[in-house]
Amino acid sequence: MNKYLKVDEWKLIEEGFNPENHKGSESLFSLGNGRIGQRANFEEKYSGSSLQGNYVAGVYYPDKTRVGWWKNGYPEYFAKVLNAPNWIGIDVFIDDEELDFAKAKVDKFMRVLNMHDGVLERKAEVTLESGKKIRLVSKRFLSMHNQDIAAIKYSITPINFSGKITFIPYIDADIKNEDSNYDEKFWNIVEKQVDKSEAFITAETKKTEFQVCSGMVYNITKNHVTTEFEPELIQHDRYVANKISIDANKNDELVLYKYAAVLSSRNVEKSTLLEQTIKTAKQAAKTGFEILLNDHIATWEAKWHESDIVIEGDVEAQQGIRFNIFQLNQTYTGDDPTLNIGPKGFTGEKYGGSTYWDTEAYCLAFYLSTADSHVARNLLKYRYNQLDRAIENAEKLGFKNGAALYPMVTMNGEECHNEWEITFEEIHRNGAIAYAIYNYVNYTGDKEYLVEYGLEVLIAISRFWSQRVNYSEDKKKYVMLGVTGPNEYENNVNNNWYTNKIAAWTLKYTQETIAFVKKTHPARFSEITEKTKLQEFEEPARWENIVNKMYYPYDEKRKVLLQQDGFLDKEIKNIEFIPVAERPINQNWSWDRILRSCYIKQADVLQGIYFFENEFDKDAIRRNFDFYEPITVHESSLSPCIYSVMASKIGNNKKAYDLYLRTARLDLDDYNDEVYQGCHITSMAGTWLSIVEGFAGKRIIDDRLHFSPSIPRKWLSYSFVLRFRGSLVSIKITRKEMLISNLNGIDVSVAINDKKYEIASKQSISVEIKSI
């Protein structure tokens, strides 16, 4: 844990420069706009420890798998979201002495991320080895208004001398990924050009042949007056730049405005890529920094209007939720169904930036409630569009007849994860994708999705489950052997309860969907039957048999669901028995010791209870919570939020708050000592869940919004806005009442603590609640 940031409702503030925190700050202060992203690297040279990171959504490289023992079915590569050409670079020389924070004396330093505006600022005073002192002020943003552009305002002021200031703004394509399996570089240069005040490079990824054109146009002012200059043009194999030297007197302020355009062949034809990038960069420079910034801030203002959560009385909690919402909004905007949400988003390289089951299990609910329904629909279509690849993945493992196994990790639908216990065994991911279809339809009422896309996916997943189970003569039940559940501190177990449960649920839901589509859209059902070669009676009959005879491990003595067969053979000891110096255990224990222990990485049984809460009464939820939470180490970022929601459900409000704060500030306070690798983007949706589904108790039951509100002791109130089936609803919960306002022209029906209310257009209701 490392708490070094100031607590503020709308900002991340780092005061004083500590090189040991720098890589972590590069992650925390990252910027993105859904199409491009940038770690908070310094513009000028920094020779200290740093992870350079500039990313373009959807652009990846298939890095050849590196394993010691190849197994049949292994993917041939791991998809890496590439560190793209560096567009932020501005090298600075003071009378031929290079500015480098790793070598200079940093007298004053402040780095600020304004989350409301989406702007990163840095202010510093630095003394060079020569004794010359300068003031540096940098401000930059990646436009949410025009996702192809970014802008930097970068100023240098001599404090105790007059002399020559040299700027070298550049584009550098001589970059690599720190996580490259074979230390190779992934880009070839297609073309480059450099001229006065501008430079452009088009680079192409090896193998996948994505092209990215990165360009800059810049100007310089001196004491607010535009300065004329004749730059030296610089061009190397993978590098283009201008070099400008300007005489400055003491206290003169020199400002370089750098306008960048980053376009890719995912959105622009290769033949016009350079032309379009030049046009975009020049238009940005013509528009100017302040107008671009105002347009950007206005776009953020609109996003915050519909996704903000306001907390009164707890600044740490407020900063935490806003940081999480900020990162979610700048990672995925939902306009492109070929994109998804990587676990690190635009903040780092770990996990390859690829798609995991996190999207369906955690992120979907956030986008359902805070954005237009097409955003969530596009997340589902992403999986539908990759169905053929999921069927191919299953075929590689020996499954037949159109069975689909969606990948654990992917960029294009192919599996690219190469740890056998995950690739082959963590198959519960299939269930999360099926559940997401249900979750979307249940929330939006968009049953047409089932007709157009959903049923095909459900049939293919159900075929996988029906082939993956086998009938146990001993148990007289269907069993599932050799799996890994959500708790990855257990591998190759038999009958993981969650996996068995979500498999059976999927089979049942598929049968219900078949009946619905057949009844309401018979022509479309015939098309699907022909396309999928569905055996209309035989297959559902087998699925029904599996549902009725699925085996679920259970402990009669404790009356709890068992995570898997044999779980109680372990020595059950609460996490208090783990010395603090040995936490997190995944960084201090051998894998053998972890596997033999009872300790749980993340919600497993509780993940299933969260999904299927309506099947359990509060006593059953409480028994399972009280058994599993004390042995859960929460070393997955995905864990605390689920336990927090369930703690709220059973009225354990202190535990719910403690776990909320852990998930909300997981990265800000670096609970697991790993934020330098990037932020935990997908789990950030869980922070939102902890408040909206946890404290506010939001559920969708019988096509109606239901709430069972509570409020943490430290809070005076909290409020948020929900989109629901065309309506926009504002909710505020205080220690005495719940206020719901219908903000638009559609009447909305809600229930509070099971009592129903109808709220007309532009009307509000206030309901008294008990403060706990």
Coordinates of N, CA and C in Angstrom, one line a residue, residues 13 38 221 226 248 304 308 371 374 403 438 441 474 618 650 686 695 707 745 762:
I13 N -3.7 14.7 -7.0 CA -2.6 15.7 -6.8 C -1.4 15.0 -6.2
Q38 N -2.6 7.5 -23.4 CA -1.3 7.9 -23.1 C -1.0 7.9 -21.6
T221 N 5.2 30.6 -28.6 CA 5.1 32.0 -28.3 C 6.1 32.4 -27.2
T226 N 3.4 35.3 -30.7 CA 3.9 34.2 -31.6 C 5.3 34.6 -32.1
A248 N 16.3 33.8 -24.6 CA 15.3 34.2 -23.6 C 16.0 34.9 -22.5
W304 N -20.1 13.5 -17.4 CA -20.2 13.5 -16.0 C -21.7 13.7 -15.6
D308 N -21.8 10.6 -13.1 CA -21.2 11.0 -11.9 C -21.9 10.4 -10.7
A371 N -25.0 5.1 -20.1 CA -24.8 5.4 -21.5 C -26.0 5.0 -22.3
H374 N -27.1 1.6 -27.0 CA -26.3 1.0 -28.1 C -24.9 0.7 -27.6
A403 N -20.2 -26.4 -31.1 CA -20.0 -25.9 -29.7 C -19.0 -24.7 -29.7
Y438 N -28.5 -12.1 -21.0 CA -29.7 -12.0 -20.1 C -29.7 -10.7 -19.4
V441 N -30.8 -7.9 -21.8 CA -32.2 -8.0 -22.2 C -33.1 -7.6 -20.9
D474 N -21.5 -43.0 -10.2 CA -21.4 -43.0 -8.7 C -22.3 -42.0 -8.1
K618 N -31.8 -14.5 2.5 CA -30.8 -13.7 3.1 C -29.9 -14.6 4.0
I650 N -26.9 -8.3 2.9 CA -27.2 -9.0 4.2 C -27.2 -8.0 5.4
G686 N -16.8 -2.4 -10.9 CA -17.2 -3.0 -9.6 C -17.4 -1.9 -8.5
F695 N -25.0 -0.3 -1.9 CA -25.6 0.6 -0.9 C -27.1 1.0 -1.4
F707 N -35.2 -0.7 -5.5 CA -34.1 -0.2 -4.6 C -34.4 -0.7 -3.2
G745 N -39.2 12.8 -20.4 CA -40.6 12.7 -20.7 C -41.3 11.4 -20.7
K762 N -41.0 14.5 -15.4 CA -40.6 15.7 -14.7 C -41.0 15.8 -13.2

